[in-house]
XYZ file of C-alpha atoms in Angstrom:
562
model
C -0.293 0.001 -0.106
C 1.453 3.214 -0.907
C 1.815 5.908 1.812
C 1.000 8.768 0.119
C -1.423 9.029 -3.073
C -1.413 11.022 -6.428
C -2.605 14.275 -4.450
C 1.114 14.346 -2.642
C 0.808 17.368 0.102
C -2.343 17.857 -0.761
C -4.224 15.169 0.013
C -4.505 16.081 3.548
C -6.672 18.868 1.724
C -8.565 16.714 -0.471
C -9.119 14.308 3.094
C -10.049 17.263 4.766
C -12.206 18.695 2.074
C -13.781 15.646 1.669
C -14.174 15.084 6.060
C -16.403 18.360 5.738
C -18.248 17.432 2.864
C -19.274 13.601 4.470
C -20.411 15.632 7.472
C -22.842 17.642 5.401
C -24.600 14.583 4.129
C -24.749 13.005 7.457
C -26.371 16.585 8.903
C -28.722 16.258 5.946
C -29.723 12.702 6.771
C -30.352 13.448 10.418
C -32.150 16.913 9.469
C -34.385 14.565 7.367
C -35.082 11.946 9.738
C -36.828 14.491 12.068
C -39.418 14.973 9.333
C -40.113 10.995 8.791
C -43.532 10.679 10.138
C -44.398 7.625 7.520
C -42.991 5.488 4.700
C -44.247 8.330 2.504
C -41.659 10.612 4.107
C -39.154 8.186 4.075
C -38.968 8.099 -0.235
C -40.762 11.404 -0.975
C -39.451 13.477 1.638
C -43.507 14.668 2.116
C -43.818 16.215 -1.185
C -40.839 19.067 -0.689
C -39.145 18.096 -3.590
C -39.712 20.742 -6.495
C -38.446 20.200 -10.331
C -34.990 22.110 -9.936
C -33.827 19.596 -6.999
C -35.749 17.264 -9.277
C -33.966 17.748 -11.991
C -30.742 18.006 -10.794
C -31.200 14.526 -8.479
C -32.170 12.905 -11.746
C -29.059 13.419 -13.541
C -26.658 13.201 -10.186
C -28.498 10.090 -9.594
C -27.229 8.276 -13.271
C -23.990 9.743 -13.666
C -22.246 8.686 -11.254
C -18.187 7.743 -11.167
C -18.589 7.083 -15.010
C -19.322 10.642 -15.664
C -16.521 11.635 -14.084
C -13.696 9.192 -14.545
C -14.932 7.041 -17.059
C -15.809 9.464 -19.801
C -12.404 11.335 -19.163
C -10.771 8.469 -19.037
C -12.340 7.631 -22.317
C -11.729 10.713 -24.191
C -8.069 10.570 -22.610
C -7.723 6.915 -24.999
C -9.939 7.512 -27.737
C -10.063 11.503 -28.403
C -12.901 13.505 -29.640
C -14.590 10.304 -30.477
C -15.083 10.222 -26.557
C -18.130 12.922 -27.282
C -20.425 10.466 -28.665
C -21.395 9.373 -24.762
C -23.926 12.042 -24.849
C -24.687 10.972 -28.265
C -27.065 8.358 -26.871
C -27.623 9.739 -23.491
C -28.856 13.237 -24.200
C -31.452 12.577 -26.664
C -32.627 9.234 -24.843
C -33.049 11.320 -21.791
C -35.122 14.099 -23.434
C -37.587 11.357 -25.222
C -37.934 9.879 -21.423
C -38.782 13.154 -19.879
C -41.085 14.161 -23.095
C -42.644 10.659 -23.901
C -42.614 8.529 -20.616
C -42.404 10.965 -17.437
C -45.797 12.683 -17.351
C -47.664 9.391 -18.593
C -45.650 7.272 -15.843
C -46.378 10.213 -13.146
C -50.349 9.877 -14.112
C -51.045 6.628 -14.732
C -49.274 5.304 -11.562
C -51.263 7.605 -9.412
C -54.482 6.530 -11.206
C -54.207 2.886 -10.599
C -52.245 3.536 -7.729
C -49.111 1.825 -8.812
C -46.392 2.190 -6.036
C -43.395 0.859 -7.563
C -42.514 -0.343 -10.824
C -42.864 -3.640 -10.228
C -46.534 -3.002 -8.930
C -47.293 -1.056 -11.790
C -46.232 -3.580 -14.460
C -48.718 -6.086 -12.386
C -51.250 -3.610 -12.206
C -51.332 -2.105 -15.570
C -50.486 -6.026 -17.114
C -53.629 -7.306 -15.019
C -51.049 -10.544 -13.986
C -53.159 -12.176 -11.077
C -49.893 -14.878 -11.197
C -47.296 -12.677 -9.598
C -45.012 -13.559 -12.031
C -44.812 -9.882 -13.773
C -43.958 -8.445 -10.300
C -41.573 -10.976 -8.661
C -39.403 -11.442 -11.805
C -39.357 -7.502 -12.276
C -38.553 -7.314 -8.479
C -35.936 -9.667 -8.568
C -34.058 -8.081 -11.352
C -34.295 -4.646 -9.424
C -32.629 -6.276 -6.603
C -29.718 -7.690 -8.373
C -28.890 -5.348 -10.563
C -29.768 -2.267 -8.445
C -27.394 -4.017 -5.663
C -24.897 -4.515 -7.787
C -25.110 -0.647 -9.368
C -24.450 0.619 -5.679
C -21.357 -1.750 -4.715
C -20.009 -0.146 -8.144
C -20.496 3.073 -7.284
C -18.695 2.065 -3.691
C -15.779 0.426 -5.411
C -15.125 3.822 -7.564
C -15.225 5.867 -4.529
C -12.753 3.768 -3.013
C -10.034 3.548 -5.712
C -10.603 7.230 -5.983
C -9.481 7.842 -2.180
C -6.694 5.265 -2.927
C -4.891 6.731 -5.714
C -5.385 10.300 -3.956
C -4.471 9.946 -0.587
C -2.701 6.418 -0.207
C -5.080 5.310 2.084
C -6.100 1.239 1.659
C -9.001 0.485 -0.655
C -10.433 -1.031 1.780
C -10.545 2.274 4.068
C -11.656 4.077 1.055
C -14.976 1.319 0.459
C -15.982 0.863 3.859
C -15.579 4.620 4.389
C -18.003 5.534 1.308
C -20.139 2.681 2.270
C -20.589 4.009 5.709
C -21.661 7.360 4.415
C -24.191 6.442 1.576
C -25.728 3.832 3.942
C -25.938 5.984 6.933
C -27.798 9.380 5.252
C -29.784 7.293 3.388
C -31.033 5.139 6.069
C -31.581 8.391 8.463
C -33.263 10.473 6.125
C -34.725 8.711 2.946
C -35.750 10.194 -0.257
C -35.506 13.649 1.267
C -31.850 12.946 2.117
C -31.179 11.624 -0.951
C -33.001 14.301 -3.298
C -31.573 16.850 -1.305
C -27.763 15.339 -1.139
C -28.037 14.513 -5.067
C -28.975 18.709 -5.434
C -25.808 19.580 -3.845
C -23.758 16.557 -5.251
C -24.912 17.726 -8.842
C -24.008 21.683 -8.158
C -20.658 20.713 -7.135
C -20.430 18.288 -10.260
C -21.670 20.848 -12.655
C -19.314 23.718 -11.327
C -16.128 21.647 -11.817
C -17.041 20.622 -15.116
C -17.238 23.794 -16.560
C -13.922 25.460 -14.534
C -11.716 22.766 -15.329
C -11.963 23.436 -19.094
C -12.501 26.921 -18.725
C -9.150 27.107 -16.996
C -7.432 24.735 -19.425
C -8.255 27.008 -22.172
C -7.059 30.116 -20.789
C -3.756 28.182 -20.420
C -3.597 26.075 -23.729
C -6.210 27.359 -25.706
C -8.401 24.834 -27.679
C -7.010 21.641 -27.655
C -7.603 19.944 -30.943
C -4.498 21.493 -32.954
C -2.122 19.535 -30.266
C -4.461 16.862 -30.202
C -3.793 16.270 -33.689
C 0.037 16.523 -33.374
C -0.180 13.440 -30.689
C -1.704 11.298 -33.469
C -4.659 12.232 -36.121
C -7.017 9.426 -34.328
C -7.581 11.796 -31.579
C -9.554 14.447 -33.659
C -11.039 11.585 -36.101
C -14.819 11.314 -35.001
C -14.351 7.612 -35.626
C -10.822 7.680 -33.452
C -9.433 6.456 -36.648
C -11.544 3.291 -37.076
C -13.149 2.587 -40.893
C -15.432 0.101 -41.883
C -17.507 -1.742 -39.288
C -15.545 -0.818 -36.677
C -16.496 2.679 -37.115
C -20.077 1.721 -37.137
C -20.371 -0.955 -34.403
C -18.309 1.937 -32.216
C -20.581 4.437 -32.976
C -23.576 1.912 -31.901
C -21.757 1.110 -29.076
C -22.122 4.327 -27.582
C -25.476 5.685 -29.091
C -26.737 2.547 -27.372
C -25.895 3.871 -23.685
C -29.102 5.767 -24.078
C -31.447 2.638 -24.109
C -30.411 2.125 -20.227
C -32.708 4.975 -19.718
C -36.161 3.852 -19.636
C -35.063 0.574 -17.318
C -33.062 2.370 -14.892
C -35.886 3.211 -11.710
C -33.718 5.681 -9.925
C -34.363 7.587 -13.040
C -37.687 6.803 -13.215
C -38.918 7.348 -9.706
C -38.052 10.839 -10.410
C -40.370 11.227 -12.682
C -43.311 9.891 -10.680
C -42.285 11.343 -7.251
C -42.576 15.133 -9.252
C -44.858 17.204 -6.794
C -47.135 18.512 -9.992
C -47.548 17.398 -13.640
C -47.133 20.673 -14.912
C -43.288 21.186 -13.064
C -42.037 18.251 -15.466
C -41.535 20.617 -18.285
C -39.216 22.682 -16.084
C -37.248 19.948 -14.515
C -36.683 18.189 -17.605
C -35.285 21.725 -18.608
C -32.677 21.808 -15.670
C -31.784 18.029 -16.514
C -31.009 18.814 -19.913
C -28.760 21.729 -19.113
C -26.650 19.444 -16.347
C -26.089 16.971 -18.965
C -25.100 18.875 -21.826
C -22.766 21.322 -20.138
C -21.630 17.698 -17.739
C -20.712 15.738 -20.655
C -19.408 18.657 -23.028
C -16.707 19.301 -20.198
C -16.146 15.782 -18.855
C -14.837 14.934 -22.584
C -12.929 18.417 -22.656
C -11.428 17.408 -19.231
C -9.928 13.924 -20.738
C -8.537 15.913 -24.240
C -6.678 18.431 -22.065
C -5.034 15.840 -20.024
C -3.876 14.675 -23.555
C -2.328 18.027 -23.753
C -0.940 18.502 -20.529
C -0.055 14.988 -20.018
C 0.869 13.928 -23.452
C 0.074 10.213 -25.008
C 0.732 7.652 -22.230
C 2.109 10.447 -19.986
C -0.691 8.799 -17.423
C -0.400 5.197 -16.432
C -4.219 4.736 -15.234
C -6.724 6.676 -17.164
C -8.877 6.543 -14.518
C -6.838 8.801 -12.725
C -7.277 11.905 -16.000
C -9.270 13.744 -13.979
C -7.831 13.975 -10.739
C -4.517 14.622 -11.964
C -5.766 17.304 -14.287
C -7.200 18.736 -11.081
C -4.180 18.607 -8.909
C -2.185 20.251 -12.027
C -4.497 23.210 -12.102
C -5.531 24.283 -8.493
C -3.688 24.146 -4.934
C -4.747 21.822 -2.434
C -7.630 23.447 -1.182
C -9.361 24.187 -4.266
C -8.365 20.464 -5.510
C -10.191 19.275 -2.899
C -13.449 20.672 -3.469
C -12.933 19.921 -7.225
C -12.255 16.250 -6.140
C -14.915 15.979 -4.084
C -17.169 16.315 -7.219
C -16.045 13.027 -8.402
C -16.765 11.311 -4.996
C -20.019 13.083 -4.649
C -21.018 11.517 -8.172
C -20.683 8.436 -7.042
C -22.130 8.710 -3.919
C -25.535 10.694 -5.282
C -25.728 7.354 -7.738
C -25.467 4.847 -4.548
C -28.190 6.713 -2.473
C -30.610 6.180 -5.024
C -29.876 2.929 -5.998
C -29.907 1.675 -2.789
C -33.475 3.588 -2.096
C -35.044 1.610 -5.017
C -33.456 -1.999 -4.152
C -35.015 -1.024 -0.590
C -38.545 -0.199 -2.182
C -38.317 -3.831 -4.219
C -37.598 -5.856 -0.936
C -40.092 -4.358 1.425
C -42.791 -3.041 -0.981
C -42.874 -5.858 -3.718
C -41.478 -8.995 -1.639
C -42.430 -8.328 2.089
C -45.376 -6.076 1.643
C -46.576 -7.370 -1.647
C -46.167 -11.439 -0.133
C -45.743 -11.401 3.455
C -47.487 -9.128 5.210
C -50.192 -6.905 3.241
C -51.607 -5.431 5.886
C -47.893 -4.262 7.695
C -48.340 -0.692 9.374
C -46.740 2.032 8.534
C -44.299 2.356 11.593
C -43.475 -1.059 10.781
C -42.603 -0.644 7.207
C -40.465 2.843 8.072
C -38.296 0.574 10.469
C -38.324 -2.212 8.021
C -36.861 -0.431 5.268
C -34.387 1.325 7.683
C -33.348 -1.992 7.893
C -33.062 -3.799 4.662
C -31.392 -0.263 3.708
C -28.932 -1.499 6.080
C -28.691 -4.916 5.059
C -28.133 -4.267 1.275
C -25.464 -1.757 2.105
C -23.610 -4.366 4.175
C -23.854 -6.245 0.936
C -23.018 -3.777 -1.395
C -19.684 -3.200 0.548
C -18.923 -6.547 0.724
C -19.448 -6.677 -3.032
C -17.528 -3.798 -3.497
C -14.572 -5.312 -1.918
C -14.488 -8.839 -4.250
C -14.906 -6.299 -7.156
C -12.431 -3.567 -6.267
C -10.155 -4.716 -9.210
C -12.562 -4.897 -12.008
C -12.685 -1.468 -13.955
C -15.756 1.008 -13.029
C -16.703 1.293 -16.454
C -17.600 -2.419 -17.015
C -19.254 -2.598 -13.556
C -21.657 0.360 -14.301
C -22.416 -0.245 -18.180
C -22.022 -4.105 -18.755
C -24.049 -5.022 -15.469
C -25.786 -2.882 -13.842
C -27.179 0.196 -16.586
C -27.212 -2.588 -19.284
C -29.009 -5.206 -17.311
C -31.604 -2.943 -16.108
C -31.985 -1.218 -19.087
C -32.061 -4.343 -21.501
C -34.822 -6.263 -18.743
C -36.836 -3.066 -17.509
C -37.020 -0.933 -20.501
C -38.990 -2.630 -22.868
C -41.646 -3.349 -20.546
C -42.044 0.310 -19.162
C -42.311 1.872 -22.742
C -44.665 -0.369 -24.341
C -46.624 -0.538 -20.778
C -47.219 3.382 -21.255
C -47.737 3.297 -25.227
C -48.731 -0.561 -26.292
C -52.080 -1.823 -25.260
C -51.529 -5.050 -26.852
C -48.900 -5.752 -24.356
C -49.272 -9.075 -21.952
C -47.949 -9.995 -18.732
C -46.575 -13.116 -20.399
C -44.273 -10.935 -22.848
C -43.269 -9.208 -20.411
C -41.845 -11.724 -18.000
C -39.901 -13.368 -21.085
C -38.760 -10.317 -21.866
C -37.338 -9.628 -19.038
C -35.528 -13.221 -18.704
C -33.843 -12.566 -22.313
C -32.884 -9.043 -21.812
C -30.974 -10.278 -18.711
C -29.942 -13.634 -20.011
C -28.351 -12.001 -23.132
C -26.732 -8.924 -21.778
C -24.960 -11.417 -19.263
C -23.864 -13.591 -21.868
C -23.269 -11.074 -24.555
C -20.482 -9.670 -21.907
C -18.670 -12.618 -21.841
C -19.593 -14.045 -25.657
C -15.731 -13.349 -26.535
C -14.284 -15.964 -23.836
C -17.588 -18.548 -25.013
C -16.182 -17.957 -29.087
C -12.799 -18.969 -27.614
C -13.877 -22.018 -25.814
C -15.837 -23.395 -28.590
C -13.118 -22.585 -31.141
C -15.274 -20.278 -33.386
C -13.179 -16.858 -32.302
C -10.775 -17.515 -35.802
C -13.959 -17.160 -38.020
C -15.132 -14.712 -36.601
C -12.308 -12.940 -37.175
C -12.332 -13.346 -40.552
C -15.160 -11.397 -41.064
C -15.148 -7.049 -40.161
C -18.729 -7.215 -39.635
C -18.822 -10.355 -36.909
C -15.738 -8.813 -35.102
C -17.923 -5.731 -34.761
C -20.776 -7.076 -33.500
C -19.411 -9.393 -31.052
C -17.682 -5.935 -29.724
C -20.434 -3.785 -29.815
C -21.856 -2.823 -26.170
C -24.194 -5.661 -25.353
C -27.288 -3.340 -24.521
C -27.425 -3.049 -28.016
C -28.557 -6.414 -29.129
C -29.887 -6.929 -25.922
C -32.340 -4.257 -26.010
C -33.545 -5.637 -29.694
C -33.877 -9.395 -28.427
C -35.734 -8.153 -25.235
C -38.093 -5.930 -27.240
C -38.560 -8.644 -30.316
C -39.216 -11.163 -27.208
C -41.864 -9.007 -25.813
C -43.790 -8.026 -29.030
C -44.364 -11.885 -30.092
C -44.942 -13.306 -26.943
C -47.430 -10.789 -26.459
C -48.943 -11.020 -29.765
C -49.245 -14.745 -29.282
C -51.045 -14.396 -25.562
C -54.519 -12.817 -24.766
C -54.574 -9.063 -23.895
C -55.542 -7.528 -20.698
C -58.498 -5.772 -21.251
C -60.222 -2.488 -20.892
C -56.902 -1.148 -21.454
C -58.635 1.340 -23.712
C -60.385 3.084 -20.704
C -56.729 3.070 -19.515
C -55.385 4.941 -21.877
C -58.073 7.571 -22.462
C -57.034 8.785 -18.804
C -54.207 10.341 -20.478
C -56.270 12.689 -21.969
C -58.459 13.674 -18.940
C -58.203 15.366 -15.835
C -57.286 13.319 -12.932
C -59.927 14.016 -10.785
C -62.224 12.875 -13.771
C -61.150 9.092 -13.168
C -59.991 8.880 -9.899
C -62.807 10.628 -7.889
C -65.712 8.619 -6.643
C -67.375 12.028 -7.361
C -67.701 12.096 -10.827
C -71.310 11.368 -12.148
C -69.456 8.500 -14.760
C -68.322 6.618 -10.818
C -64.743 5.763 -10.505
C -63.696 3.132 -13.092
C -62.968 -0.398 -12.149
C -59.000 -0.197 -12.811
C -58.786 2.437 -10.454
C -57.356 0.248 -7.887
C -55.731 0.465 -4.420
C -52.555 -0.963 -5.244
C -53.932 -4.619 -4.464
C -54.730 -3.869 -0.857
C -57.984 -3.195 0.775
C -55.956 -1.049 3.320
C -54.707 2.254 2.698
C -51.857 2.415 0.378
C -48.505 1.993 2.766
C -45.904 1.183 0.273
C -41.991 2.757 0.082
C -42.566 4.727 -3.010
C -42.922 8.173 -4.285
C -46.271 7.932 -6.002
C -48.239 7.133 -2.368
C -47.021 10.237 -1.114
C -48.520 11.480 -4.295
C -51.963 10.373 -3.384
C -51.931 11.998 -0.270
C -50.817 15.662 -1.744
C -53.538 15.045 -4.104
C -56.108 14.495 -2.126
C -54.887 17.681 0.674
C -54.508 20.083 -1.900
C -57.352 19.789 -4.072
C -54.548 19.954 -6.992
C -56.612 18.433 -9.271
C -60.171 19.667 -9.076
C -60.754 21.876 -12.100
C -63.243 24.106 -10.017
C -67.080 25.083 -10.575
C -67.988 24.023 -13.919
């Protein structure tokens, strides 16, 4: 173990700044715990989270160590082609806000669905429990792995910066994330994401600006390093270039399937605020991705090709190059902030899957508010401990692989097609959804190991003889997994009986909510407006529960005298 990290004498400032930052997060959690009177408060913060905080939180919860360490590393290795990281993510996130947010927010309230698995079960009229069970298992596996991946990234960054062991870094990061999530629930998560999102945004604005004032635009210097660094295909041609671009674009396919992003849509305070939240999220995303890309390019200019042994250190080294210790400590806290912001959101979603979809859905449907809050905290603690253990075992696995291949990609391929179809296609069925989730999960996992499998079978030689097959085998696994998952969903749904009364469900998108969910309406309350599968007041761990309470208390949907 090194006694001194990359930061050298600045390591004291880095540790000191980060320690203060972590104390602020714990303070948020302790303060938030005073505001929790129910499970609703645990997951939505009493409906006090507005569009600006929601927009920041939606982006900060997803960007993680992949943005702060991964994108600069990618740019350092490939050049301007790294800007394609935003090629799929920016338009995909815009589509999600425009085509999913309003429908998901409204529909989940109408049918009183309380998590994505419960929403799927209610929308698809699944009486077998398979849809809810399979989707809950998928969430527990991949979200738990996601949390571990972020803790790995945090531990790695602390190790390379300060010289502390990776175990210490993993334990510190895990304790902080689990601590303030368990204490403050969604309120703490959303507000800490807001603080962390602001730090990330400032960091990726300041670093390129300082580098520009010292070196000007980097493209001329990059051309002298190597022509591939200024090529939009990184020097690749033919099928290699095509599949390279497809791999970047396919990253965006993961957005609809990642619940820690989707729950932001379900939990926003008012439907009319979705547009403002989307604007905040898109501006955040555009600036952050462009800034992260330029950080990698300027690192090439400053340190030269091969000047950084571990590309994951690109962002920390450039920060230390331009700033004194105290300021570097603040900037480097942004990288750790990104990892924490993803981990806390994913931990809360995984907790929801266990407490609501498993315990409350199957074991104890009549659990009290106090019981669910207590169990939610216990599960958060248990999942956090398991994630820390996973992080220790996987500490030598690249964070880019952990996040994109096994967490982001797995959720996108398994959950994404069903979510989109449930909101836009009347014909989707429960068997189609279950088959889609299984195929998406297996394809994503197997595709990552495809090269190894082909080697074992002695087929890799034939693949390498074809440029098309070589590119296809190397393409990002979410691309084929999402296609196969979607195709399975369509085929099986067309071969099985559709749910009944879906036309009435879809008509609700064009009506005021009060017209379909109020018993005072002359037409009565439709049969599909359920109690979420229970005959008692919903008490599940979810954002949508508190939406209903807020609607009832504020008469927000009342249209007035007509």
